[in-house]
Short mmCIF file of C-alpha atoms and ligand atoms in Angstrom, two decimals:
data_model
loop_
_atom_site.label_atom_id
_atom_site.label_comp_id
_atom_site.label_asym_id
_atom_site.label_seq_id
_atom_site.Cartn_x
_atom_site.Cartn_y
_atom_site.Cartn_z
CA UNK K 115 0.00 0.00 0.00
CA UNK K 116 1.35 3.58 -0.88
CA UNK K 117 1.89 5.96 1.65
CA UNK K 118 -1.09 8.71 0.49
CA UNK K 119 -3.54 4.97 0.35
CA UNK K 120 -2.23 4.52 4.53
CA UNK K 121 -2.45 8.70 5.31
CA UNK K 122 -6.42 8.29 3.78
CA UNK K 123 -7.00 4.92 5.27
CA UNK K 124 -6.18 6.60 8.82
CA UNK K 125 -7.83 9.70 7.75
CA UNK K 126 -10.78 8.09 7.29
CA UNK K 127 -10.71 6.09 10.43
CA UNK K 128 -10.24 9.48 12.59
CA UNK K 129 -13.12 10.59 11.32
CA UNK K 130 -15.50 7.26 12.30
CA UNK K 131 -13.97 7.61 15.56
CA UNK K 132 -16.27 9.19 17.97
CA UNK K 133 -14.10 11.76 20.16
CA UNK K 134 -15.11 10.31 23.75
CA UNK K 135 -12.98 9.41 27.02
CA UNK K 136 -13.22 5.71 25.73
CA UNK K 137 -11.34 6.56 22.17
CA UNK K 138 -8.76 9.50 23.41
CA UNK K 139 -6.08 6.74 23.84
CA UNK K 140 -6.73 5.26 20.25
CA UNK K 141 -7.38 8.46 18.47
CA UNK K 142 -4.15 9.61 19.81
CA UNK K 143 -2.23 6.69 18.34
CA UNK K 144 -3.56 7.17 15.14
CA UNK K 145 -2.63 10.92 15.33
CA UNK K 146 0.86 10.30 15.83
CA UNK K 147 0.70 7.48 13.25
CA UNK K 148 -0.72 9.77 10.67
CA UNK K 149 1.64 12.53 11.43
CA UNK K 150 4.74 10.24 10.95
CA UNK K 151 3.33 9.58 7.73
CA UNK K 152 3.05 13.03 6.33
CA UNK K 153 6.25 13.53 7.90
CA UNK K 154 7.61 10.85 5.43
CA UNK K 155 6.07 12.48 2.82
CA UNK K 156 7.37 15.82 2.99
CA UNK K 157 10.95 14.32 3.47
CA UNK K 158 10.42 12.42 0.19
CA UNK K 159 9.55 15.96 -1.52
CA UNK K 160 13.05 17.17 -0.07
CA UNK K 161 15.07 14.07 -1.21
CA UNK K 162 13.63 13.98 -4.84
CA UNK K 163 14.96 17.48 -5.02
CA UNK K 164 13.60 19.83 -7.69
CA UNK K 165 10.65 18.31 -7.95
CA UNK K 166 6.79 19.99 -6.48
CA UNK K 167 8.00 20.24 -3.07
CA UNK K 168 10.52 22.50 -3.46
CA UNK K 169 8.40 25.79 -3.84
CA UNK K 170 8.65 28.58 -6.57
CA UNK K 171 11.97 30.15 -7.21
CA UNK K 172 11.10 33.95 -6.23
CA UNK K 173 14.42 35.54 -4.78
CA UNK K 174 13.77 36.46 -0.76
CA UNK K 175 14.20 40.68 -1.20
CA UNK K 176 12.98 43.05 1.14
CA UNK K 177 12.85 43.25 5.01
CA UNK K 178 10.10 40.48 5.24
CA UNK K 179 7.87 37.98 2.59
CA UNK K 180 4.23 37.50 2.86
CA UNK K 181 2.56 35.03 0.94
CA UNK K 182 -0.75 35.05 -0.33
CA UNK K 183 -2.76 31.91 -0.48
CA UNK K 184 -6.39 31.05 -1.62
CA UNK K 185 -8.26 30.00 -4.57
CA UNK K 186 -8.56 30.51 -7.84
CA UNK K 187 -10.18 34.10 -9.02
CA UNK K 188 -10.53 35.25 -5.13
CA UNK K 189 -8.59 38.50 -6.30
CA UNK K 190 -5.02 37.30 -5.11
CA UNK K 191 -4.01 39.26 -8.20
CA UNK K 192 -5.92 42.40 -8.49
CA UNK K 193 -4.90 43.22 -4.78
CA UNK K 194 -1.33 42.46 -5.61
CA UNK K 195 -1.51 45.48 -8.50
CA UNK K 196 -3.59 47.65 -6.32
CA UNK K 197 -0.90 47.45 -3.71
CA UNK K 198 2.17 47.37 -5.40
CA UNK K 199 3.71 48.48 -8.48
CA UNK K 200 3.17 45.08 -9.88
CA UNK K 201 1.22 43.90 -12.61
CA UNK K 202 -0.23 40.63 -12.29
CA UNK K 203 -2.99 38.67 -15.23
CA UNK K 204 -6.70 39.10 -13.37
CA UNK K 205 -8.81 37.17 -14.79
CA UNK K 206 -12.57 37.19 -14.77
CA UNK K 207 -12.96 33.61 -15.37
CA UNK K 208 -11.48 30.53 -13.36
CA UNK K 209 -8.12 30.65 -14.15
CA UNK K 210 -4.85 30.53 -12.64
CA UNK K 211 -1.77 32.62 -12.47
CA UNK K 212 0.43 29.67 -13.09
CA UNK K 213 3.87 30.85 -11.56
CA UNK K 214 4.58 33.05 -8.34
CA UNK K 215 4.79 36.86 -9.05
CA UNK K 216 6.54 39.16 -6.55
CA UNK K 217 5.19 42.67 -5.56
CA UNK K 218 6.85 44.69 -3.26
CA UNK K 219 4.53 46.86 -0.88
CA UNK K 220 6.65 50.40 0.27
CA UNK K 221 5.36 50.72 3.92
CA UNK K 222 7.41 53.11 6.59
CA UNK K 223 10.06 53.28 4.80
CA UNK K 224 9.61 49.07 4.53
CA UNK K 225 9.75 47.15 1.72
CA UNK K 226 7.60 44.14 1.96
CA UNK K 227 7.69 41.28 -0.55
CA UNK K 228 4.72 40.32 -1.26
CA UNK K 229 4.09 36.94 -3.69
CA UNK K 230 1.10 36.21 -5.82
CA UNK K 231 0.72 32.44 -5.50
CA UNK K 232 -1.71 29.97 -8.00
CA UNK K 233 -5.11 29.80 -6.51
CA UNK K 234 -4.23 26.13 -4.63
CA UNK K 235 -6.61 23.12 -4.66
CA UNK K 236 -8.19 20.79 -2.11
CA UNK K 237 -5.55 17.96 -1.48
CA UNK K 238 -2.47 19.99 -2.44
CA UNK K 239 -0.88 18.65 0.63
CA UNK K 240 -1.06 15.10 -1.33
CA UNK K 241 0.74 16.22 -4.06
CA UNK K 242 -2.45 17.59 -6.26
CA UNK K 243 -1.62 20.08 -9.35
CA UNK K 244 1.15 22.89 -8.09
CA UNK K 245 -0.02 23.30 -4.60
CA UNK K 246 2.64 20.91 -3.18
CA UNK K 247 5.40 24.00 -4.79
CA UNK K 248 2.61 26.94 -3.35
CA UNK K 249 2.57 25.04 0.17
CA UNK K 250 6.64 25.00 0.10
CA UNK K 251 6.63 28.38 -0.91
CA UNK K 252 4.50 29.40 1.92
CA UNK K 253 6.37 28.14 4.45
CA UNK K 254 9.08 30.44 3.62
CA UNK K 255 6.44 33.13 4.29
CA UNK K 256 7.21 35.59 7.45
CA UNK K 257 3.47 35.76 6.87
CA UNK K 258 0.20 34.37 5.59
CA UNK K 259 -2.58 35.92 3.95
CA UNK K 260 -5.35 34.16 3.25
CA UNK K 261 -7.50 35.25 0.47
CA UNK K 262 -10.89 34.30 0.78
CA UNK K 263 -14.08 35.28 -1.30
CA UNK K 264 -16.53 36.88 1.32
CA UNK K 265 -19.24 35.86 -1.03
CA UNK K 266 -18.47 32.26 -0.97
CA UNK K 267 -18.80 31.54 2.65
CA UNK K 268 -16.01 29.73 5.19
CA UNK K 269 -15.93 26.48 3.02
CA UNK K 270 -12.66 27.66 1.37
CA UNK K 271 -11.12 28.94 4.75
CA UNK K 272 -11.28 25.36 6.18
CA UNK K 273 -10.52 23.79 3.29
CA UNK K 274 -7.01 25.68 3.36
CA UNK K 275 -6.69 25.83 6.69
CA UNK K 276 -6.53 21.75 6.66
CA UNK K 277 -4.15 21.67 3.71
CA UNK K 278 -1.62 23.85 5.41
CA UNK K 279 -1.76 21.86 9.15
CA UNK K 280 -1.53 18.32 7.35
CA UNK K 281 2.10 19.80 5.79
CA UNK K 282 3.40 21.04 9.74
CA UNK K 283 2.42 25.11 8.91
CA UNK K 284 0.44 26.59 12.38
CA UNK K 285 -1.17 29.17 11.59
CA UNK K 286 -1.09 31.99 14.49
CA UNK K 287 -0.03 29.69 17.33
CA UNK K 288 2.45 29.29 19.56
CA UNK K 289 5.20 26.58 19.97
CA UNK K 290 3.47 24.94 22.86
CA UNK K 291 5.13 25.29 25.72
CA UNK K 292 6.02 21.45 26.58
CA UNK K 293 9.63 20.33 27.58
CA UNK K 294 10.50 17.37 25.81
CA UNK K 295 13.94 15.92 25.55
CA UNK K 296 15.45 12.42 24.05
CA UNK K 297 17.58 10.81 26.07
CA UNK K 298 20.09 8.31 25.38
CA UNK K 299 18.90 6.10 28.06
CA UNK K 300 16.85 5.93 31.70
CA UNK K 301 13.46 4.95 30.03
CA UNK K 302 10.82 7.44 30.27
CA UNK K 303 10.74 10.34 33.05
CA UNK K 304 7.06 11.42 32.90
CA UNK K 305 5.69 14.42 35.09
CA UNK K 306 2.24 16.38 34.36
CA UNK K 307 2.09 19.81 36.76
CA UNK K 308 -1.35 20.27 35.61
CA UNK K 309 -4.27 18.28 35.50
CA UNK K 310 -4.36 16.95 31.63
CA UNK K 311 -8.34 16.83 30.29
CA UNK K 312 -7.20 15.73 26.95
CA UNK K 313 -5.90 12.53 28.03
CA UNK K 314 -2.19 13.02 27.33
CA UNK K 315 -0.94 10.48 30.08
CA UNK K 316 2.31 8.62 30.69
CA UNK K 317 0.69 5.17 28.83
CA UNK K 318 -0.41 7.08 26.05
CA UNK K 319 2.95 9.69 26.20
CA UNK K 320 5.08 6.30 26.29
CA UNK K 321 3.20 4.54 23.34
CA UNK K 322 3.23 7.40 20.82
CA UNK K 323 7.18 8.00 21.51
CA UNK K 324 7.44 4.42 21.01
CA UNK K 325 6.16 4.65 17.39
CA UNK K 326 8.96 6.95 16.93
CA UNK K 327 10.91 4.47 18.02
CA UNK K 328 12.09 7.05 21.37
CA UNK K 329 12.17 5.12 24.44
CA UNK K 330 14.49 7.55 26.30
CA UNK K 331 13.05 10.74 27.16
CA UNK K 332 11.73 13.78 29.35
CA UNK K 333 8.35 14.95 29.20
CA UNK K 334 7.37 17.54 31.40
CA UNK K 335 3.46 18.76 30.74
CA UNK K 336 2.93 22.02 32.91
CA UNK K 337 -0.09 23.14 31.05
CA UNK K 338 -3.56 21.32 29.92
CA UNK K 339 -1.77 19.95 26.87
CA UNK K 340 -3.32 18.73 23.77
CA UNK K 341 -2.01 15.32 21.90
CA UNK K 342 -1.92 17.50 19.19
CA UNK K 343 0.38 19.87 20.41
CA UNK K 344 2.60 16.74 21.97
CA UNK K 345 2.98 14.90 18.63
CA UNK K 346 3.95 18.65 17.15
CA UNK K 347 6.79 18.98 19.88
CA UNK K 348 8.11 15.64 19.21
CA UNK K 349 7.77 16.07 15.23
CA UNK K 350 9.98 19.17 16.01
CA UNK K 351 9.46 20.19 12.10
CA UNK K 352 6.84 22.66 12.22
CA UNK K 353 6.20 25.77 10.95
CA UNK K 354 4.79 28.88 13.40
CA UNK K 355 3.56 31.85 10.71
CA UNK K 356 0.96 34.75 11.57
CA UNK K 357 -1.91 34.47 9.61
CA UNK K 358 -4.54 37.11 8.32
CA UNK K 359 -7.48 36.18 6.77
CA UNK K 360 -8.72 38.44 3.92
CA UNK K 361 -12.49 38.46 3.22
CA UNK K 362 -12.48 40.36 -0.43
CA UNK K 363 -15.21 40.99 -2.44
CA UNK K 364 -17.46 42.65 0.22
CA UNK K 365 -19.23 45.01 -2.45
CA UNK K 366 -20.83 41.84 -3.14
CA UNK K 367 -21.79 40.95 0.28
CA UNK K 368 -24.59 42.14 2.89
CA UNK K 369 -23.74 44.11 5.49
CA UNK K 370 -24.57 41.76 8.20
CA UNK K 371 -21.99 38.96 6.94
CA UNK K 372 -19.31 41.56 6.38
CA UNK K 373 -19.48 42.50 10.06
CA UNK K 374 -19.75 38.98 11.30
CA UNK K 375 -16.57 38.30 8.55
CA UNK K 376 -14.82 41.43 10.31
CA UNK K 377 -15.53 40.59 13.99
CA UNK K 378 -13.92 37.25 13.46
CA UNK K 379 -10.00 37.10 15.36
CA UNK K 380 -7.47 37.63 12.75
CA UNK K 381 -9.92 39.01 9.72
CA UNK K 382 -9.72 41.95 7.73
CA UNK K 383 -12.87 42.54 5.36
CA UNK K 384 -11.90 44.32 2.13
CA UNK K 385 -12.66 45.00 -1.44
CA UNK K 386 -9.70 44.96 -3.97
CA UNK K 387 -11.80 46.13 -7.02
CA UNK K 388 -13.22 48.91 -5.08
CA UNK K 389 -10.24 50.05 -3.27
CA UNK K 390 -12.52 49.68 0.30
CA UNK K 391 -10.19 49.35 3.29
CA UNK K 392 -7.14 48.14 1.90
CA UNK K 393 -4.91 50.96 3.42
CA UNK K 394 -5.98 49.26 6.92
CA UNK K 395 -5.35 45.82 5.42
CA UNK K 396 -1.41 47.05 4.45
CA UNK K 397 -1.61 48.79 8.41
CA UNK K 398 -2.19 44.85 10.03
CA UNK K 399 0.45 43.43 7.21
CA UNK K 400 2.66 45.48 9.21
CA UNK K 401 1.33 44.86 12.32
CA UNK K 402 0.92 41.39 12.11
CA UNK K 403 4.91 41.19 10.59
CA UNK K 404 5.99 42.94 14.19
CA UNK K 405 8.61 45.17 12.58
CA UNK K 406 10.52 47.51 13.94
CA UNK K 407 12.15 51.02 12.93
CA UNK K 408 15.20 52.36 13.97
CA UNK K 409 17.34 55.10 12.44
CA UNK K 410 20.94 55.51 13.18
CA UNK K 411 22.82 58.88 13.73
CA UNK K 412 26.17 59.78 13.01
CA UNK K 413 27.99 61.94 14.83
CA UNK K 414 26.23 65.38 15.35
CA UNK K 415 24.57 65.54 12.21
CA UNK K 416 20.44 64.64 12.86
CA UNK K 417 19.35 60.94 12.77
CA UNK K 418 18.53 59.84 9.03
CA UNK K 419 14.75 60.01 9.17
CA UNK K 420 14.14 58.71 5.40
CA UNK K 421 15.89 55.33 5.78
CA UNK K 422 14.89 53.46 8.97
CA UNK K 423 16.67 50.29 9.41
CA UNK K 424 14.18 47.44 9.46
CA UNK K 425 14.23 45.12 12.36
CA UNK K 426 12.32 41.77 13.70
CA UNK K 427 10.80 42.99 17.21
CA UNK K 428 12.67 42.18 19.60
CA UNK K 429 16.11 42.97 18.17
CA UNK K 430 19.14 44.48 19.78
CA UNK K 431 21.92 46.62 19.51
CA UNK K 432 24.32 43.47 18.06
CA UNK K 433 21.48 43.06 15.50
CA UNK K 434 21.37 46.73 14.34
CA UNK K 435 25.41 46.25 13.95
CA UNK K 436 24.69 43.17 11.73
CA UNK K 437 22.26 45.14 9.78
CA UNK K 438 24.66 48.01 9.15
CA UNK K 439 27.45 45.99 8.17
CA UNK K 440 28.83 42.58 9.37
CA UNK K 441 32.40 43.84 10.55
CA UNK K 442 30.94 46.75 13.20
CA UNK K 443 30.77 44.39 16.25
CA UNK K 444 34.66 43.87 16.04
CA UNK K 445 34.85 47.74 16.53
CA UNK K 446 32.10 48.54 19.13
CA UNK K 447 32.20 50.64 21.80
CA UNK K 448 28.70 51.69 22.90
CA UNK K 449 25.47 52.70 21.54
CA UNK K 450 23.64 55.69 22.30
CA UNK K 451 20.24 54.92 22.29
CA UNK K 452 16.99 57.63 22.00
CA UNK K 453 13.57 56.31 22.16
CA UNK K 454 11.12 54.40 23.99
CA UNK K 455 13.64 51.79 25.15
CA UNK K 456 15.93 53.71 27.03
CA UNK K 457 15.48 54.76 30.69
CA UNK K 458 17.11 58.37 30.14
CA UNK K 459 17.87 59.49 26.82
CA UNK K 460 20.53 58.81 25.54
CA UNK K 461 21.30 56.35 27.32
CA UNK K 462 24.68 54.03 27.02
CA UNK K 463 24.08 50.67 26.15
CA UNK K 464 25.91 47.39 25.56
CA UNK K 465 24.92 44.74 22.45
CA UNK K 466 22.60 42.77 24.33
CA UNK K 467 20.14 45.78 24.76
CA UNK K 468 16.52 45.28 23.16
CA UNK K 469 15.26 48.43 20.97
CA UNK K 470 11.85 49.66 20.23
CA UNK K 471 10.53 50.76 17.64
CA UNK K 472 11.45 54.31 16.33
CA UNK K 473 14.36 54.76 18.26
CA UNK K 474 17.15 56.39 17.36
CA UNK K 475 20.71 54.88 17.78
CA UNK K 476 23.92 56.28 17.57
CA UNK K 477 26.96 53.58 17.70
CA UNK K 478 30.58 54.52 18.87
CA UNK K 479 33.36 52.75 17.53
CA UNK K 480 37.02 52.37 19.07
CA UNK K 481 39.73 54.06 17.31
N1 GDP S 177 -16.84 42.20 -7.19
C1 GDP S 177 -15.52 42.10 -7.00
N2 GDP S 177 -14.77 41.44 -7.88
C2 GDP S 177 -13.44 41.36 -7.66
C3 GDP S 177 -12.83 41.98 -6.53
N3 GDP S 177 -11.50 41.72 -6.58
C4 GDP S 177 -11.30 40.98 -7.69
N4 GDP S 177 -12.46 40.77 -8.36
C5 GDP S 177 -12.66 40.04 -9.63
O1 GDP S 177 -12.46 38.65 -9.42
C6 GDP S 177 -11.90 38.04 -10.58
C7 GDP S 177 -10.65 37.26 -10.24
O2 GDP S 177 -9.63 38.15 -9.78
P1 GDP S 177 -8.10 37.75 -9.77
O3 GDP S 177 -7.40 38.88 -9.14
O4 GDP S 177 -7.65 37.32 -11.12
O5 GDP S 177 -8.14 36.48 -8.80
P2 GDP S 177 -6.97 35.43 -8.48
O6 GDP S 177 -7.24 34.24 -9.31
O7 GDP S 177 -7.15 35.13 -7.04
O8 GDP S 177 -5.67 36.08 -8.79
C8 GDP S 177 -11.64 39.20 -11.56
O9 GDP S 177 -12.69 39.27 -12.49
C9 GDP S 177 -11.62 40.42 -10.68
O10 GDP S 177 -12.00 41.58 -11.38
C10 GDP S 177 -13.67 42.70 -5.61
O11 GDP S 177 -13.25 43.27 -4.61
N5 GDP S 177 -15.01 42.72 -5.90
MG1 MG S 178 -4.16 35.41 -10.08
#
């Protein structure tokens, strides 16, 4: 039997499976049996080299990448030329752009990449038309947006949704927060600090590592953990990326389903042929891509306000060095740092100091 013929076989018996106290154990089993599987199947991709899982070859460029994902004729393309000075083929029928264009969106003094992906199919994760290459490009993405037709309902955004968690992509979650470690040898060491309703126990903890053929670990559960988010830690493959969901083509839509679209978590309602709230869309790209500004200063001339260095949140002094130029560490002094993240301004700081957003550093170099 193929491996797709044993990943539908188990498929299909997850979903017979009533979800009760009596099944947990079972259903958990066959979690962590299907998720070796697709595991398998993605390495495969990688060995075979070249081939659909290797994504689209679009040059990384910019400060971050966001990649758009939905269907075919959901406007991927007519937002990508409203919001950059890209042209991409709309087309009014069902049709799809067949290779990955690049836009760039020019943001506070940002420049975003932004790709125009084919419209992907159900079962791309299996290996269906090009969305094997679109999921591979995606995970590449510093973000996701989803691009969903408001008029067609939620079918699409689960339909997606499924695709990208059966390839390892989690879509606006966190690592969860379990400490797992293989050991070379002592058997299991199981401890759970808080009560676990999902049934994640040592039995079941023991027989899922044992599929992996892991007999020596730590697992220490401090939280109501889910087998879902155990079988992620121990995959250790998988891929945390902010997501927004787009709702477009609201001029078609009633106003009671566009606010129910908008008041959903992570959803922006817009419409791309009508240029309606698309500046607020670009606002929660750059929200939702946690970027930072900071503009260096030289001396006693003024800080250079037009060209902010562009920086992951949470990035320090060491990191603004990098950015600048990759020998400036060997010569550092101290920073002077203006802005929200210094306790008196300026304030002398070390490498390891964390910067905020619009702050204004100065560095000193020896000799
Ligand atoms: N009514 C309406 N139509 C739109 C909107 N955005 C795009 N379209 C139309 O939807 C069709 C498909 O658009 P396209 O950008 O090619 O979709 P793609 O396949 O996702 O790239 C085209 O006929 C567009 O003119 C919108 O906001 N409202
Ligand atoms: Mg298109």
């Amino acid at each position: 039997m193929g491996i797709l013929e044993k990943i539908k076989d188990i498929e299909n018996e997850i979903q017979r499976t009533q979800k009760n106290k009596a099944t947990e154990y079972h259903l958990g089993i066959l979690k962590a049996k299907l998720a070796r599987y697709r595991s398998q199947l993605m390495e495969g991709d990688k060995k075979s080299g070249g081939g659909d899982g290797t994504g689209f070859e679009a040059r990384k460029a910019g400060d971050a990448r966001v990649a758009m994902i939905g269907f075919p004729s959901v406007g991927k393309s007519t937002l990508l030329n409203k919001i950059t000075k890209t042209e991409s083929e709309v087309g009014a029928y069902e049709y799809t752009t067949l290779t990955c264009i690049p836009g760039v969106i020019n943001y506070k003094g940002s420049d975003i990449q932004l790709l125009d992906l084919p419209g992907i199919i159900e079962g791309a994760s299996e290996g269906k038309g090009r969305g094997r290459q679109v999921i591979a490009t995606a995970r590449t993405a510093d973000l996701v947006l989803m691009m969903l037709d408001a008029s067609k309902g939620e079918v699409h955004k689960k339909l997606l949704q499924n695709e990208l968690e059966s390839v390892g992509i989690r879509l606006n979650k966190q690592k969860p927060a379990i400490y797992y470690k293989p050991k070379a040898s002592g058997g299991l060491h199981f401890t759970a600090t808080a009560k676990q309703t999902h049934g994640l126990n040592e039995k079941l903890v023991r027989d899922i590592l044992h599929g992996y053929r892991i007999f020596n670990a730590e697992v220490i559960l401090r939280y109501d953990a889910t087998i879902d988010d155990f079988i992620d830690v121990v995959e250790g493959n998988r891929q945390y990326i902010p997501c927004v969901y787009v709702y477009n083509k609201i001029d078609t839509c009633n106003i009671e389903d566009i606010d129910a679209y908008a008041r959903k978590a992570h959803s922006i309602v817009v419409s791309c042929e009508w240029e309606l709230n698309l500046e607020y869309l670009i606002d929660q790209i750059w929200e939702n891509l946690s970027l930072i500004r900071v503009y260096t200063k030289k001396r006693a001339n003024p800080p250079d306000f037009q060209e902010p260095c562009i920086l992951r949140s949470g990035s320090s002094i060491e990191d603004i060095c990098d950015y600048i130029h990759r020998d400036l560490k060997k010569s550092f002094k101290y920073a002077l740092v203006w802005g929200r993240s210094a306790k008196h301004t300026p304030q002398r700081c070390g490498l390891a100091h964390r910067l905020a957003d619009e702050d204004v550093v100065q560095i000193i170099t020896a000799g």
